[in-house]
Amino acid sequence: MALAAKLQLRQSQSLVMTPQLMQSIRLLQFTHIELERFIDDEIERNPLLERAEPQDDPVSDQAQKIDAAPETATDGDWFEKETAWSAEAISEKLDTSLENLFPDDPGISERLGPDLTAQWKSASGNGSASSSDGFDVGDMAAAAITLREHVGEQVALAFADPAARLIASELADGLDEAGYMRADMAEIAARLGTDRAAVANALAVCQTFEPAGIFARDLAECLSLQLAVRDRLDPAMKALIANLELLARRDFQTLKRICGVDEEDLLDMLAEIRALDPRPGMAFSAGASDAIIADVEVRAANDGSWVIELNPETLPRVLVDHIYFAQVSPHAKNQTEKDFLAECLQNANWLTRSLDQRAKTILKVASEIVRQQDAFLIHGVRHLKPLNLRTVADAIGMHESTVSRVTTNKYMLTPRGVFELRYFFTASIASSAGGDAHSSEAVRDRIKQLIDEEKPADVLSDDAIVDMLRESGVDIARRTVAKYREGMNIPSSVQRRREKRALASAGR
């Protein structure tokens, strides 16, 4: 068999992931805040990009005033007679008004004279501070104090000894955001060259700080500190705090025996425990949560259909400044500058096209979701249909990964509230009668309703819930019911029976 070299032509197609294509894919997954941040960075790098924001009327009016102003001014305009100087003249000449003067200035009457003083008081509301249209009182509010600053102020007042104050500062550095002291006392003592007794004494003082419960080393100590402030840390409550694991299991019979109380007293103690704050330091959390802004708005139309629109607040308005490009490009001195301008123009055009395509893709996916989940919008969660990404992708002619990116961290405003687009994609649970499948979210809601309606003498077990669901046409396994129940933080039937019997006994 002879070996020989041959030349062959082969035609093939392949997808090359260019940087711009990868960036377009990323744009689909960006949230509103991430997209705004990305556009700000692009505008900073690209001189041909600008935001298309409407100008306010006051600015336009001011521009018209500037254009209408005379080009020159003679000295005689400024050195008029003193009698010609009125409040309107001062405002017009100096581009200000008498309302900006300090009302508490004791020499204002002497400098302005009686006539101007009367005009100033009339304009400013008898000398009181007046707010302009653009003034926001919230801008004058003090910044939120942090837990570390709040504790630092109490440390400075509670400790006169510099050494004890230093130990307390080290303990404060060991606080987590919930207010618990996570630092090791032995390590602090070794680092500061003192004994553990001094650290323990400083910790005992710090545990009296506000809010009650901070500097605790575990949940039991946190609750004990708060109960001590309320003068409710009696022997029975101490026994209850020492057995929080029994409380978590709702073993009320054992707790009554350990604490030496009856059911009514135990229920009162449980009510006091629920009124406590297990994370007292969270009140000083500096992190502000971002408000959810819906990307898509859905509302009912007069003909019974649904109107689906993109939220204009989430649509960035970006323009390409072709005029500036035409002005600058002829003055490019070398090829490097020409290439830079051409690249800026190409990137600007790409960004505007990508943003437009992103908006169209989100609207197309949202429209298909609304079409699939029309019964949910009309009747509620019980009519939520099983839905997966492939079904939507096949219906709109897109890839499943594209639909996945579009539905990530995007929200839809509907007549039934604001939902993440992912909420409408639920697993399918077969029907016992051979009909349409049921949505897992609808089954969860049905399980919750059955448990809420159960009576203390007839608490439903997971097997009983399975039988009731199968009677209503839902073919579900017991382990699935248990998984859904635990996901909703609903205790088992044994624990619910104990709690409801105790509540019923207290009611008698």
Coordinates of C-alpha atoms in Angstrom, one line a residue:
M1 CA 0.0 0.0 0.0
A2 CA 1.7 3.2 -1.2
L3 CA 1.6 6.5 0.7
A4 CA 1.1 9.6 -1.3
A5 CA 0.4 13.3 -0.5
K6 CA -2.9 14.8 -1.8
L7 CA -4.5 18.2 -1.8
Q8 CA -8.1 18.3 -0.8
L9 CA -10.6 21.2 -0.5
R10 CA -13.1 21.0 2.3
Q11 CA -15.8 23.5 3.1
S12 CA -17.1 23.8 6.7
Q13 CA -18.8 26.3 9.0
S14 CA -17.8 27.1 12.5
L15 CA -18.9 29.7 15.1
V16 CA -16.1 32.0 16.2
M17 CA -16.6 33.5 19.6
T18 CA -15.4 37.0 19.0
P19 CA -15.1 39.4 22.0
Q20 CA -18.1 41.4 20.8
L21 CA -20.2 38.3 20.4
M22 CA -19.2 37.2 24.0
Q23 CA -20.1 40.6 25.2
S24 CA -23.5 40.5 23.5
I25 CA -24.2 37.2 25.3
R26 CA -23.2 38.8 28.6
L27 CA -25.6 41.7 28.0
L28 CA -28.5 39.3 28.0
Q29 CA -27.6 38.1 31.5
F30 CA -27.0 41.5 33.0
T31 CA -29.4 42.9 35.6
H32 CA -30.6 46.5 35.3
I33 CA -27.9 47.8 37.7
E34 CA -25.2 45.8 36.1
L35 CA -26.2 47.0 32.6
E36 CA -26.2 50.7 33.8
R37 CA -22.7 50.2 35.3
F38 CA -21.5 48.6 32.1
I39 CA -22.8 51.4 29.9
D40 CA -21.3 54.0 32.2
D41 CA -17.9 52.3 31.7
E42 CA -18.4 52.2 27.9
I43 CA -19.3 55.9 27.8
E44 CA -16.2 56.8 29.8
R45 CA -14.0 54.9 27.4
N46 CA -15.8 55.8 24.1
P47 CA -16.1 59.5 23.2
L48 CA -18.7 58.8 20.6
L49 CA -21.2 57.4 23.1
E50 CA -23.6 59.6 25.0
R51 CA -26.8 59.1 27.0
A52 CA -30.0 60.4 25.4
E53 CA -31.7 62.1 28.4
P54 CA -34.3 64.8 28.0
Q55 CA -33.3 68.2 29.2
D56 CA -35.2 69.8 32.0
D57 CA -37.3 72.9 31.3
P58 CA -35.4 75.1 33.8
V59 CA -32.2 74.4 31.9
S60 CA -33.7 75.2 28.6
D61 CA -35.2 78.4 30.0
Q62 CA -31.9 79.4 31.4
A63 CA -30.2 78.7 28.1
Q64 CA -32.8 80.9 26.3
K65 CA -32.1 83.7 28.8
I66 CA -28.4 83.4 28.2
D67 CA -28.9 83.5 24.4
A68 CA -31.1 86.6 24.7
A69 CA -28.7 88.4 27.0
P70 CA -26.8 91.4 25.4
E71 CA -23.3 90.7 24.3
T72 CA -21.8 93.7 26.1
A73 CA -22.6 95.7 29.2
T74 CA -21.5 99.2 29.9
D75 CA -20.2 100.3 33.2
G76 CA -23.1 102.6 33.6
D77 CA -25.4 99.5 33.9
W78 CA -23.7 98.6 37.1
F79 CA -23.0 102.0 38.6
E80 CA -26.6 103.2 38.7
K81 CA -28.0 105.3 41.5
E82 CA -28.6 103.5 44.8
T83 CA -32.3 104.2 44.7
A84 CA -32.6 102.0 41.5
W85 CA -31.4 98.9 43.3
S86 CA -34.4 96.8 44.1
A87 CA -34.7 93.1 45.0
E88 CA -35.6 92.3 41.4
A89 CA -32.6 94.2 40.1
I90 CA -30.2 92.4 42.4
S91 CA -31.6 89.0 41.4
E92 CA -31.3 89.9 37.7
K93 CA -27.8 91.4 37.9
L94 CA -26.1 88.9 40.2
D95 CA -28.1 85.8 39.1
T96 CA -29.2 85.2 42.7
S97 CA -32.1 86.1 45.0
L98 CA -32.5 87.6 48.4
E99 CA -33.8 84.2 49.7
N100 CA -30.2 83.0 49.8
L101 CA -29.2 85.5 52.4
F102 CA -28.9 84.2 56.0
P103 CA -32.0 85.0 58.0
D104 CA -30.1 85.1 61.2
D105 CA -27.6 87.7 60.1
P106 CA -28.0 90.6 62.7
G107 CA -26.7 93.2 60.3
I108 CA -29.0 92.5 57.3
S109 CA -31.5 95.3 58.1
E110 CA -28.7 97.9 58.3
R111 CA -27.1 96.8 55.0
L112 CA -30.3 96.4 53.0
G113 CA -32.4 99.2 54.4
P114 CA -36.1 99.1 55.4
D115 CA -37.5 98.7 51.9
L116 CA -35.2 95.8 50.8
T117 CA -35.6 94.1 54.2
A118 CA -39.3 94.1 53.8
Q119 CA -39.0 92.6 50.3
W120 CA -36.6 90.0 51.5
K121 CA -38.9 88.9 54.4
S122 CA -41.8 88.7 52.0
A123 CA -39.8 86.5 49.6
S124 CA -38.4 84.2 52.2
G125 CA -41.5 83.8 54.4
N126 CA -40.8 86.3 57.2
G127 CA -37.2 85.3 57.5
S128 CA -37.7 81.6 57.7
A129 CA -35.8 79.1 55.5
S130 CA -37.6 78.2 52.4
S131 CA -37.1 75.2 50.2
S132 CA -36.6 75.4 46.5
D133 CA -37.9 72.9 44.0
G134 CA -34.7 71.1 43.6
F135 CA -34.0 70.8 47.4
D136 CA -34.2 67.3 48.9
V137 CA -34.5 67.1 52.7
G138 CA -33.1 63.6 52.5
D139 CA -29.8 65.0 51.4
M140 CA -29.4 66.7 54.8
A141 CA -30.1 63.5 56.8
A142 CA -27.2 62.1 58.7
A143 CA -25.5 58.9 57.5
A144 CA -26.6 55.7 59.1
I145 CA -24.4 54.8 62.1
T146 CA -22.7 51.4 61.9
L147 CA -22.6 48.8 64.7
R148 CA -18.9 49.5 65.2
E149 CA -19.4 53.2 65.7
H150 CA -22.4 52.7 68.0
V151 CA -20.3 50.3 70.2
G152 CA -17.3 52.6 70.1
E153 CA -19.3 55.5 71.6
Q154 CA -20.4 53.2 74.5
V155 CA -16.8 51.9 75.0
A156 CA -15.5 55.5 75.4
L157 CA -18.1 56.2 78.1
A158 CA -18.1 52.9 80.0
F159 CA -14.3 52.5 80.5
A160 CA -12.2 55.0 82.3
D161 CA -9.1 52.8 82.5
P162 CA -7.1 53.1 79.2
A163 CA -6.1 49.4 79.4
A164 CA -9.7 48.2 79.8
R165 CA -10.8 50.5 77.0
L166 CA -8.2 48.9 74.7
I167 CA -9.4 45.4 75.6
A168 CA -13.0 46.5 74.9
S169 CA -12.0 47.9 71.5
E170 CA -10.4 44.6 70.6
L171 CA -13.6 42.8 71.6
A172 CA -15.6 45.2 69.5
D173 CA -13.4 44.4 66.5
G174 CA -14.5 40.8 66.9
L175 CA -18.2 41.5 66.5
D176 CA -19.9 40.1 63.4
E177 CA -22.8 41.8 61.6
A178 CA -25.3 40.0 63.8
G179 CA -23.7 41.4 67.0
Y180 CA -22.1 38.2 68.2
M181 CA -18.5 38.2 69.6
R182 CA -16.5 35.8 67.5
A183 CA -13.0 36.7 68.7
D184 CA -11.1 34.2 70.9
M185 CA -10.6 35.6 74.4
A186 CA -7.4 33.7 75.0
E187 CA -5.9 35.1 71.8
I188 CA -6.9 38.7 72.7
A189 CA -5.3 38.2 76.2
A190 CA -2.1 36.9 74.6
R191 CA -1.9 39.7 72.0
L192 CA -2.5 42.4 74.6
G193 CA -0.2 40.9 77.2
T194 CA -2.9 40.6 79.9
D195 CA -4.8 37.8 81.6
R196 CA -8.1 36.2 80.7
A197 CA -9.8 37.6 83.8
A198 CA -9.3 41.2 82.5
V199 CA -10.7 40.2 79.1
A200 CA -13.7 38.5 80.8
N201 CA -14.4 41.6 83.0
A202 CA -14.3 43.8 79.9
L203 CA -16.6 41.4 78.1
A204 CA -19.1 41.5 81.0
V205 CA -19.3 45.3 80.8
C206 CA -19.7 45.2 77.0
Q207 CA -22.6 42.8 77.3
T208 CA -24.5 45.5 79.1
F209 CA -24.4 47.8 76.0
E210 CA -27.3 48.6 73.8
P211 CA -28.9 47.0 71.9
A212 CA -29.3 44.2 74.5
G213 CA -27.8 40.9 73.4
I214 CA -24.7 42.1 71.6
F215 CA -21.3 40.6 72.5
A216 CA -23.0 37.3 73.1
R217 CA -21.0 34.2 72.1
D218 CA -24.0 32.0 71.2
L219 CA -27.7 32.2 70.8
A220 CA -28.5 31.1 74.3
E221 CA -26.3 33.8 75.8
C222 CA -27.8 36.4 73.4
L223 CA -31.4 35.5 74.6
S224 CA -30.2 35.4 78.2
L225 CA -28.8 38.9 78.0
Q226 CA -32.1 40.3 76.6
L227 CA -34.2 38.5 79.2
A228 CA -31.9 39.8 82.0
V229 CA -32.5 43.4 80.8
R230 CA -36.3 42.7 81.0
D231 CA -35.9 41.1 84.5
R232 CA -37.3 37.8 83.2
L233 CA -34.3 35.5 83.6
D234 CA -35.9 33.4 86.4
P235 CA -34.9 29.7 87.0
A236 CA -37.6 28.4 84.7
M237 CA -36.5 30.6 81.8
K238 CA -32.9 29.6 82.4
A239 CA -33.9 26.0 82.1
L240 CA -35.7 26.8 78.9
I241 CA -32.7 28.7 77.4
A242 CA -30.5 25.8 78.3
N243 CA -32.6 23.4 76.3
L244 CA -33.2 25.3 73.0
E245 CA -32.7 22.0 71.0
L246 CA -35.9 20.7 72.7
L247 CA -37.7 23.9 71.8
A248 CA -36.6 23.5 68.2
R249 CA -38.1 20.0 68.1
R250 CA -41.2 21.3 69.8
D251 CA -40.9 18.8 72.6
F252 CA -43.2 20.7 75.0
Q253 CA -43.9 17.8 77.3
T254 CA -40.2 17.4 78.1
L255 CA -39.8 21.2 78.5
K256 CA -42.7 21.4 81.0
R257 CA -41.0 18.7 83.1
I258 CA -37.6 20.3 82.9
C259 CA -38.8 23.9 83.6
G260 CA -41.3 22.8 86.2
V261 CA -44.2 24.8 84.7
D262 CA -47.6 24.0 83.3
E263 CA -48.8 24.4 79.7
E264 CA -50.0 28.0 80.2
D265 CA -46.8 29.2 81.7
L266 CA -44.8 27.4 79.0
L267 CA -46.8 29.2 76.3
D268 CA -46.2 32.5 78.0
M269 CA -42.4 31.8 78.1
L270 CA -42.5 30.8 74.4
A271 CA -44.2 34.1 73.6
E272 CA -41.4 36.0 75.4
I273 CA -38.7 34.1 73.5
R274 CA -40.4 34.9 70.2
A275 CA -40.4 38.6 71.1
L276 CA -36.5 38.6 71.4
D277 CA -34.1 39.5 68.7
P278 CA -31.7 36.6 67.8
R279 CA -29.5 39.0 65.8
P280 CA -29.5 42.4 67.5
G281 CA -26.6 43.7 65.5
M282 CA -28.5 43.6 62.2
A283 CA -30.3 46.8 63.1
F284 CA -27.0 48.6 62.3
S285 CA -26.3 46.8 59.0
A286 CA -24.9 49.3 56.6
G287 CA -25.8 47.4 53.5
A288 CA -28.8 48.8 51.7
S289 CA -30.9 46.4 49.7
D290 CA -31.6 47.4 46.1
A291 CA -35.3 47.8 45.1
I292 CA -36.5 45.4 42.5
I293 CA -37.3 47.1 39.3
A294 CA -39.5 45.1 36.9
D295 CA -38.0 44.6 33.4
V296 CA -41.4 43.8 31.9
E297 CA -44.9 45.1 32.7
V298 CA -48.0 43.0 32.0
R299 CA -51.5 44.4 32.3
A300 CA -55.0 43.3 31.1
A301 CA -56.3 44.8 27.9
N302 CA -60.0 45.8 27.2
D303 CA -60.5 42.9 24.8
G304 CA -59.4 40.3 27.4
S305 CA -55.8 39.9 26.1
W306 CA -52.6 41.0 27.8
V307 CA -50.5 44.1 27.1
I308 CA -46.8 43.3 27.5
E309 CA -44.4 46.2 27.5
L310 CA -40.8 46.7 28.5
N311 CA -40.3 49.0 31.5
P312 CA -38.8 52.2 30.2
E313 CA -36.9 52.7 33.4
T314 CA -34.8 49.7 32.6
L315 CA -34.1 50.6 29.0
P316 CA -30.8 52.5 28.7
R317 CA -30.9 55.3 26.2
V318 CA -27.5 55.4 24.3
L319 CA -26.8 57.4 21.2
V320 CA -23.9 57.5 18.8
D321 CA -22.6 61.0 18.2
H322 CA -22.0 60.9 14.4
I323 CA -21.7 64.7 14.3
Y324 CA -18.8 64.7 16.6
F325 CA -17.2 61.9 14.6
A326 CA -17.6 63.9 11.4
Q327 CA -16.0 66.9 13.0
V328 CA -13.0 65.1 14.6
S329 CA -12.1 62.5 11.9
P330 CA -10.8 65.0 9.3
H331 CA -8.3 66.3 11.9
A332 CA -6.8 62.9 12.6
K333 CA -3.0 63.3 12.4
N334 CA -1.9 59.7 11.8
Q335 CA -3.2 56.3 11.2
T336 CA -3.3 55.4 14.9
E337 CA -5.8 58.2 15.5
K338 CA -7.9 57.1 12.5
D339 CA -7.9 53.5 13.7
F340 CA -9.0 54.7 17.2
L341 CA -11.9 56.7 15.9
A342 CA -13.0 53.9 13.6
E343 CA -12.9 51.4 16.5
C344 CA -14.9 53.8 18.7
L345 CA -17.5 54.2 16.0
Q346 CA -17.7 50.4 15.5
N347 CA -18.0 49.7 19.2
A348 CA -20.6 52.4 19.6
N349 CA -22.8 51.0 16.7
W350 CA -22.4 47.5 18.1
L351 CA -23.5 48.5 21.6
T352 CA -26.6 50.3 20.3
R353 CA -27.5 47.3 18.2
S354 CA -26.9 44.9 21.0
L355 CA -29.0 46.8 23.5
D356 CA -31.8 46.9 20.9
Q357 CA -31.5 43.2 20.3
R358 CA -31.5 42.5 24.1
A359 CA -34.7 44.5 24.6
K360 CA -36.4 42.6 21.7
T361 CA -35.2 39.2 23.1
I362 CA -36.5 40.0 26.6
L363 CA -39.9 41.1 25.2
K364 CA -40.2 38.0 23.0
V365 CA -39.4 35.6 25.9
A366 CA -41.8 37.4 28.3
S367 CA -44.6 37.3 25.7
E368 CA -44.2 33.6 25.4
I369 CA -44.2 33.1 29.1
V370 CA -47.4 35.1 29.4
R371 CA -49.0 33.1 26.7
Q372 CA -48.1 29.8 28.4
Q373 CA -49.1 31.0 31.9
D374 CA -52.3 32.8 31.0
A375 CA -54.3 30.8 33.5
F376 CA -52.0 31.8 36.3
L377 CA -52.5 35.5 35.6
I378 CA -56.3 35.0 35.6
H379 CA -56.9 32.4 38.4
G380 CA -53.8 32.3 40.6
V381 CA -51.0 29.9 41.6
R382 CA -53.3 26.8 41.5
H383 CA -53.4 27.2 37.7
L384 CA -49.6 27.5 37.2
K385 CA -48.7 25.1 34.4
P386 CA -45.5 23.1 34.2
L387 CA -43.0 24.9 32.0
N388 CA -39.4 24.4 31.0
L389 CA -36.8 26.4 29.1
R390 CA -36.9 24.1 26.1
T391 CA -40.6 24.7 25.5
V392 CA -40.2 28.4 25.4
A393 CA -37.1 28.2 23.3
D394 CA -38.8 26.0 20.7
A395 CA -41.8 28.3 20.6
I396 CA -39.8 31.5 19.8
G397 CA -37.1 29.8 17.7
M398 CA -34.2 30.5 20.1
H399 CA -31.6 28.3 21.8
E400 CA -32.3 27.1 25.3
S401 CA -29.2 28.7 26.7
T402 CA -30.4 32.1 25.4
V403 CA -33.7 31.8 27.2
S404 CA -31.8 30.8 30.3
R405 CA -29.8 33.9 30.2
V406 CA -32.8 36.1 29.5
T407 CA -34.7 34.8 32.5
T408 CA -31.9 35.2 35.0
N409 CA -32.4 38.0 37.4
K410 CA -35.2 39.6 35.3
Y411 CA -38.6 40.4 36.9
M412 CA -42.1 40.8 35.5
L413 CA -44.8 43.1 37.0
T414 CA -48.2 41.4 36.7
P415 CA -51.6 42.0 38.2
R416 CA -50.7 39.3 40.8
G417 CA -47.4 40.9 41.8
V418 CA -43.8 41.0 40.8
F419 CA -42.3 37.7 39.9
E420 CA -38.9 36.6 38.7
L421 CA -39.1 35.1 35.2
R422 CA -37.6 31.9 36.6
Y423 CA -40.7 31.6 38.8
F424 CA -42.8 30.6 35.9
F425 CA -40.6 27.6 35.1
T426 CA -41.6 24.7 37.4
A427 CA -41.2 21.0 37.4
S428 CA -44.0 18.7 36.2
I429 CA -45.9 16.3 38.4
A430 CA -47.9 13.7 36.7
S431 CA -51.6 13.4 37.0
S432 CA -53.1 10.3 38.7
A433 CA -56.1 10.5 36.3
G434 CA -54.0 10.6 33.2
G435 CA -54.8 14.2 32.4
D436 CA -52.6 17.3 32.3
A437 CA -49.6 17.4 34.5
H438 CA -49.5 19.7 37.6
S439 CA -47.0 22.4 38.4
S440 CA -44.8 21.8 41.4
E441 CA -45.5 25.3 42.7
A442 CA -49.2 24.7 42.5
V443 CA -48.7 21.4 44.5
R444 CA -46.7 23.3 47.1
D445 CA -49.5 25.8 47.6
R446 CA -52.0 22.9 47.8
I447 CA -49.9 21.2 50.5
K448 CA -49.7 24.4 52.5
Q449 CA -53.5 24.9 52.3
L450 CA -54.1 21.4 53.6
I451 CA -51.8 21.9 56.5
D452 CA -53.3 25.3 57.4
E453 CA -56.8 23.9 57.4
E454 CA -56.0 20.8 59.6
K455 CA -57.5 20.5 63.0
P456 CA -55.5 19.9 66.3
A457 CA -57.3 16.5 66.7
D458 CA -56.7 15.5 63.2
V459 CA -53.2 16.5 62.1
L460 CA -52.3 15.3 58.6
S461 CA -49.3 13.0 58.2
D462 CA -47.3 13.0 54.9
D463 CA -49.0 9.8 53.9
A464 CA -52.5 11.3 54.5
I465 CA -51.5 14.4 52.4
V466 CA -50.3 12.0 49.6
D467 CA -53.7 10.3 49.6
M468 CA -55.6 13.5 49.5
L469 CA -53.5 14.8 46.7
R470 CA -54.0 11.6 44.7
E471 CA -57.8 12.0 45.2
S472 CA -57.6 15.4 43.6
G473 CA -55.6 14.0 40.7
V474 CA -52.0 14.6 41.7
D475 CA -49.7 11.6 41.5
I476 CA -47.0 12.4 44.1
A477 CA -44.6 10.4 46.3
R478 CA -44.4 10.7 50.0
R479 CA -40.7 11.8 49.9
T480 CA -41.7 14.6 47.5
V481 CA -44.3 15.8 50.0
A482 CA -41.8 15.8 52.8
K483 CA -39.3 17.7 50.6
Y484 CA -41.9 20.4 49.7
R485 CA -43.0 20.6 53.3
E486 CA -39.5 21.1 54.6
G487 CA -38.8 23.6 51.9
M488 CA -41.6 25.7 53.2
N489 CA -40.3 25.4 56.8
I490 CA -43.4 23.4 57.9
P491 CA -42.6 21.0 60.8
S492 CA -43.6 17.3 60.7
S493 CA -47.0 16.0 61.8
V494 CA -45.6 15.0 65.2
Q495 CA -44.3 18.4 66.0
R496 CA -47.4 20.1 64.7
R497 CA -49.6 17.9 66.8
R498 CA -47.6 18.8 70.0
E499 CA -47.8 22.5 69.3
K500 CA -51.5 22.6 68.4
R501 CA -52.5 20.5 71.4
A502 CA -50.6 22.8 73.7
L503 CA -52.3 25.8 72.1
A504 CA -55.7 24.2 72.4
S505 CA -55.0 23.4 76.1
A506 CA -54.0 27.0 76.7
G507 CA -57.2 28.2 75.0
R508 CA -59.4 26.2 77.4

